[in-house]
Amino acid sequence: MADRQGTEVGATYERDVLRSGRVVGVLAIDLERDEVVLTRQFRIGGHLATGRGEMIEIVAGRVDPGETSEAAARRECVEEIGLMPLSMKRLFDFLPAPALTDEIMTLFLARVDAAAAPVRAGAPNDGEDIAVIRYRIGRAIELVNGNEIQSAPTILALQWLQLSFSSVDSSIV
């Protein structure tokens, strides 16, 4: 390794890296009802960091081997909020915590029928017990501004929605 002047430096660094890989996040919206469908579930990491383990989040999960990101996003919607997207659009990829993990998340926008959402969902074989919650879009954004949401992908997705809301219509999703 060389320093800024090109002089060889014999430094060794030790780093812990969590190998996580590909994941998806889905911002589920119902434009007819002006609502987003989110989840609330206990997260041990959130509990250890803040003492508040109940996290409000977008739909999210791992991409299984051999599965496309879009297929994973659809599967996660069914598992976590009990809804199959009516349509879906890939937004962008981002690294939630590049200093700690190799996790790369693909964020999708999905159009759903929020009225059909169950009160609880989750994949029983994964031990998930997820509360499905619906918020008016403006209220969901207020939750971010009021520091009631700490999940980075959820904050990012809702801020994207706030910035893009005037251009989001059913023709793009």
mmCIF file of C-alpha atoms in Angstrom:
data_model
loop_
_atom_site.group_PDB
_atom_site.id
_atom_site.type_symbol
_atom_site.label_atom_id
_atom_site.label_comp_id
_atom_site.label_asym_id
_atom_site.label_seq_id
_atom_site.Cartn_x
_atom_site.Cartn_y
_atom_site.Cartn_z
ATOM 1 C CA MET A 1 0.000 0.000 0.000
ATOM 2 C CA ALA A 2 1.251 3.517 -0.744
ATOM 3 C CA ASP A 3 0.579 6.803 0.996
ATOM 4 C CA ARG A 4 -0.489 9.971 -0.823
ATOM 5 C CA GLN A 5 3.063 10.731 -1.898
ATOM 6 C CA GLY A 6 3.546 7.225 -3.350
ATOM 7 C CA THR A 7 5.791 5.992 -0.527
ATOM 8 C CA GLU A 8 5.223 2.332 0.340
ATOM 9 C CA VAL A 9 3.614 1.945 3.735
ATOM 10 C CA GLY A 10 3.542 -1.403 5.515
ATOM 11 C CA ALA A 11 0.267 -1.036 7.370
ATOM 12 C CA THR A 12 -2.076 -3.892 8.100
ATOM 13 C CA TYR A 13 -5.735 -3.328 8.868
ATOM 14 C CA GLU A 14 -8.226 -5.676 10.375
ATOM 15 C CA ARG A 15 -11.867 -5.230 9.449
ATOM 16 C CA ASP A 16 -15.017 -7.163 10.195
ATOM 17 C CA VAL A 17 -17.319 -7.470 7.207
ATOM 18 C CA LEU A 18 -20.730 -9.069 7.204
ATOM 19 C CA ARG A 19 -21.263 -10.990 3.959
ATOM 20 C CA SER A 20 -24.909 -10.472 3.126
ATOM 21 C CA GLY A 21 -25.225 -10.083 -0.650
ATOM 22 C CA ARG A 22 -28.287 -9.119 -2.638
ATOM 23 C CA VAL A 23 -31.489 -7.935 -0.999
ATOM 24 C CA VAL A 24 -34.587 -6.119 -2.173
ATOM 25 C CA GLY A 25 -36.748 -3.405 -0.713
ATOM 26 C CA VAL A 26 -40.257 -2.553 -1.876
ATOM 27 C CA LEU A 27 -42.147 0.658 -1.304
ATOM 28 C CA ALA A 28 -45.747 -0.517 -1.637
ATOM 29 C CA ILE A 29 -48.117 2.313 -2.566
ATOM 30 C CA ASP A 30 -51.799 2.651 -3.345
ATOM 31 C CA LEU A 31 -52.202 5.869 -5.312
ATOM 32 C CA GLU A 32 -56.000 5.638 -5.394
ATOM 33 C CA ARG A 33 -56.087 5.687 -1.582
ATOM 34 C CA ASP A 34 -52.978 7.911 -1.154
ATOM 35 C CA GLU A 35 -51.453 5.245 1.110
ATOM 36 C CA VAL A 36 -48.255 3.320 1.679
ATOM 37 C CA VAL A 37 -48.250 -0.184 3.127
ATOM 38 C CA LEU A 38 -45.459 -0.741 5.639
ATOM 39 C CA THR A 39 -44.529 -3.376 8.198
ATOM 40 C CA ARG A 40 -43.861 -3.303 11.916
ATOM 41 C CA GLN A 41 -41.777 -6.037 13.468
ATOM 42 C CA PHE A 42 -39.249 -6.597 16.220
ATOM 43 C CA ARG A 43 -35.593 -6.167 15.200
ATOM 44 C CA ILE A 44 -32.913 -7.176 17.709
ATOM 45 C CA GLY A 45 -30.350 -4.801 16.181
ATOM 46 C CA GLY A 46 -32.753 -1.894 16.492
ATOM 47 C CA HIS A 47 -33.537 -2.889 20.060
ATOM 48 C CA LEU A 48 -29.848 -3.068 21.017
ATOM 49 C CA ALA A 49 -29.125 0.300 19.367
ATOM 50 C CA THR A 50 -32.123 2.309 20.545
ATOM 51 C CA GLY A 51 -34.104 0.285 23.082
ATOM 52 C CA ARG A 52 -36.991 0.403 20.590
ATOM 53 C CA GLY A 53 -37.074 -2.930 18.823
ATOM 54 C CA GLU A 54 -40.380 -2.441 17.017
ATOM 55 C CA MET A 55 -39.294 -1.059 13.642
ATOM 56 C CA ILE A 56 -41.511 0.450 10.952
ATOM 57 C CA GLU A 57 -40.129 -0.690 7.611
ATOM 58 C CA ILE A 58 -40.762 -1.143 3.925
ATOM 59 C CA VAL A 59 -41.071 -4.688 2.618
ATOM 60 C CA ALA A 60 -37.574 -6.161 2.360
ATOM 61 C CA GLY A 61 -35.738 -9.451 2.161
ATOM 62 C CA ARG A 62 -32.992 -11.549 0.660
ATOM 63 C CA VAL A 63 -32.756 -12.618 -2.944
ATOM 64 C CA ASP A 64 -32.628 -16.421 -2.962
ATOM 65 C CA PRO A 65 -30.031 -18.271 -5.076
ATOM 66 C CA GLY A 66 -31.237 -18.438 -8.684
ATOM 67 C CA GLU A 67 -33.961 -15.852 -8.053
ATOM 68 C CA THR A 68 -34.165 -12.491 -9.818
ATOM 69 C CA SER A 69 -34.463 -9.326 -7.775
ATOM 70 C CA GLU A 70 -37.916 -8.690 -9.219
ATOM 71 C CA ALA A 71 -39.127 -12.192 -8.311
ATOM 72 C CA ALA A 72 -37.744 -11.736 -4.791
ATOM 73 C CA ALA A 73 -39.527 -8.378 -4.471
ATOM 74 C CA ARG A 74 -42.853 -9.931 -5.488
ATOM 75 C CA ARG A 75 -42.347 -12.896 -3.118
ATOM 76 C CA GLU A 76 -41.444 -10.611 -0.220
ATOM 77 C CA CYS A 77 -44.605 -8.510 -0.798
ATOM 78 C CA VAL A 78 -46.767 -11.607 -0.523
ATOM 79 C CA GLU A 79 -44.901 -12.876 2.549
ATOM 80 C CA GLU A 80 -44.639 -9.605 4.463
ATOM 81 C CA ILE A 81 -47.793 -7.653 3.587
ATOM 82 C CA GLY A 82 -50.007 -10.359 2.075
ATOM 83 C CA LEU A 83 -50.317 -8.522 -1.252
ATOM 84 C CA MET A 84 -49.147 -9.362 -4.758
ATOM 85 C CA PRO A 85 -48.051 -6.163 -6.527
ATOM 86 C CA LEU A 86 -50.385 -5.076 -9.317
ATOM 87 C CA SER A 87 -47.341 -3.560 -11.046
ATOM 88 C CA MET A 88 -43.789 -2.832 -10.090
ATOM 89 C CA LYS A 89 -40.905 -0.602 -11.148
ATOM 90 C CA ARG A 90 -37.216 -0.929 -10.263
ATOM 91 C CA LEU A 91 -35.949 2.387 -8.863
ATOM 92 C CA PHE A 92 -32.241 2.041 -7.967
ATOM 93 C CA ASP A 93 -29.567 0.057 -6.126
ATOM 94 C CA PHE A 94 -27.800 1.277 -2.977
ATOM 95 C CA LEU A 95 -25.453 0.075 -0.249
ATOM 96 C CA PRO A 96 -27.160 0.394 3.167
ATOM 97 C CA ALA A 97 -23.944 0.129 5.230
ATOM 98 C CA PRO A 98 -20.842 -0.175 2.991
ATOM 99 C CA ALA A 99 -18.387 0.066 5.893
ATOM 100 C CA LEU A 100 -19.904 -3.007 7.541
ATOM 101 C CA THR A 101 -21.451 -5.244 4.891
ATOM 102 C CA ASP A 102 -21.415 -6.158 1.210
ATOM 103 C CA GLU A 103 -25.228 -5.952 1.184
ATOM 104 C CA ILE A 104 -26.627 -4.294 -1.938
ATOM 105 C CA MET A 105 -30.328 -3.442 -2.010
ATOM 106 C CA THR A 106 -32.453 -2.986 -5.099
ATOM 107 C CA LEU A 107 -35.383 -0.702 -4.316
ATOM 108 C CA PHE A 108 -38.679 -1.213 -6.117
ATOM 109 C CA LEU A 109 -41.867 0.818 -6.227
ATOM 110 C CA ALA A 110 -44.931 -1.419 -6.241
ATOM 111 C CA ARG A 111 -48.559 -0.506 -6.845
ATOM 112 C CA VAL A 112 -50.843 -2.458 -4.502
ATOM 113 C CA ASP A 113 -54.467 -2.523 -3.369
ATOM 114 C CA ALA A 114 -53.982 -1.414 0.242
ATOM 115 C CA ALA A 115 -57.609 -2.209 1.106
ATOM 116 C CA ALA A 116 -56.812 -5.907 0.628
ATOM 117 C CA ALA A 117 -53.918 -5.882 3.109
ATOM 118 C CA PRO A 118 -54.341 -8.166 6.111
ATOM 119 C CA VAL A 119 -53.676 -6.952 9.648
ATOM 120 C CA ARG A 120 -50.871 -9.494 10.144
ATOM 121 C CA ALA A 121 -48.605 -11.365 7.745
ATOM 122 C CA GLY A 122 -45.226 -13.053 7.607
ATOM 123 C CA ALA A 123 -43.713 -16.308 6.430
ATOM 124 C CA PRO A 124 -44.546 -18.869 9.155
ATOM 125 C CA ASN A 125 -41.608 -21.071 8.148
ATOM 126 C CA ASP A 126 -39.282 -18.100 8.845
ATOM 127 C CA GLY A 127 -40.898 -17.408 12.232
ATOM 128 C CA GLU A 128 -42.147 -14.036 11.040
ATOM 129 C CA ASP A 129 -44.998 -12.276 12.800
ATOM 130 C CA ILE A 130 -45.422 -8.976 11.007
ATOM 131 C CA ALA A 131 -47.974 -6.242 11.616
ATOM 132 C CA VAL A 132 -49.112 -4.749 8.312
ATOM 133 C CA ILE A 133 -49.728 -1.034 8.643
ATOM 134 C CA ARG A 134 -51.225 1.477 6.241
ATOM 135 C CA TYR A 135 -50.441 5.166 6.361
ATOM 136 C CA ARG A 136 -51.514 8.093 4.273
ATOM 137 C CA ILE A 137 -48.434 9.088 2.275
ATOM 138 C CA GLY A 138 -48.162 12.453 4.034
ATOM 139 C CA ARG A 139 -48.371 10.798 7.461
ATOM 140 C CA ALA A 140 -45.626 8.291 6.557
ATOM 141 C CA ILE A 141 -43.355 11.180 5.578
ATOM 142 C CA GLU A 142 -44.193 12.928 8.875
ATOM 143 C CA LEU A 143 -43.028 9.782 10.704
ATOM 144 C CA VAL A 144 -39.622 10.154 9.040
ATOM 145 C CA ASN A 145 -39.436 13.857 9.871
ATOM 146 C CA GLY A 146 -40.463 13.102 13.481
ATOM 147 C CA ASN A 147 -37.666 10.504 13.888
ATOM 148 C CA GLU A 148 -40.203 7.712 14.373
ATOM 149 C CA ILE A 149 -38.603 5.615 11.607
ATOM 150 C CA GLN A 150 -34.974 4.565 11.964
ATOM 151 C CA SER A 151 -34.712 1.971 9.169
ATOM 152 C CA ALA A 152 -32.391 3.497 6.534
ATOM 153 C CA PRO A 153 -34.020 1.781 3.517
ATOM 154 C CA THR A 154 -37.433 2.956 4.725
ATOM 155 C CA ILE A 155 -36.248 6.532 5.217
ATOM 156 C CA LEU A 156 -34.603 6.502 1.784
ATOM 157 C CA ALA A 157 -37.720 5.090 0.097
ATOM 158 C CA LEU A 158 -40.083 7.578 1.749
ATOM 159 C CA GLN A 159 -37.792 10.509 1.001
ATOM 160 C CA TRP A 160 -37.630 9.345 -2.631
ATOM 161 C CA LEU A 161 -41.435 9.262 -2.627
ATOM 162 C CA GLN A 162 -41.653 12.748 -1.131
ATOM 163 C CA LEU A 163 -39.311 14.134 -3.792
ATOM 164 C CA SER A 164 -41.024 12.254 -6.628
ATOM 165 C CA PHE A 165 -44.657 12.251 -5.523
ATOM 166 C CA SER A 166 -45.894 14.791 -8.056
ATOM 167 C CA SER A 167 -44.504 12.651 -10.886
ATOM 168 C CA VAL A 168 -45.631 9.290 -9.467
ATOM 169 C CA ASP A 169 -48.791 8.156 -11.153
ATOM 170 C CA SER A 170 -50.263 4.808 -12.060
ATOM 171 C CA SER A 171 -48.770 4.973 -15.554
ATOM 172 C CA ILE A 172 -45.201 4.569 -14.231
ATOM 173 C CA VAL A 173 -45.991 1.810 -11.781
#
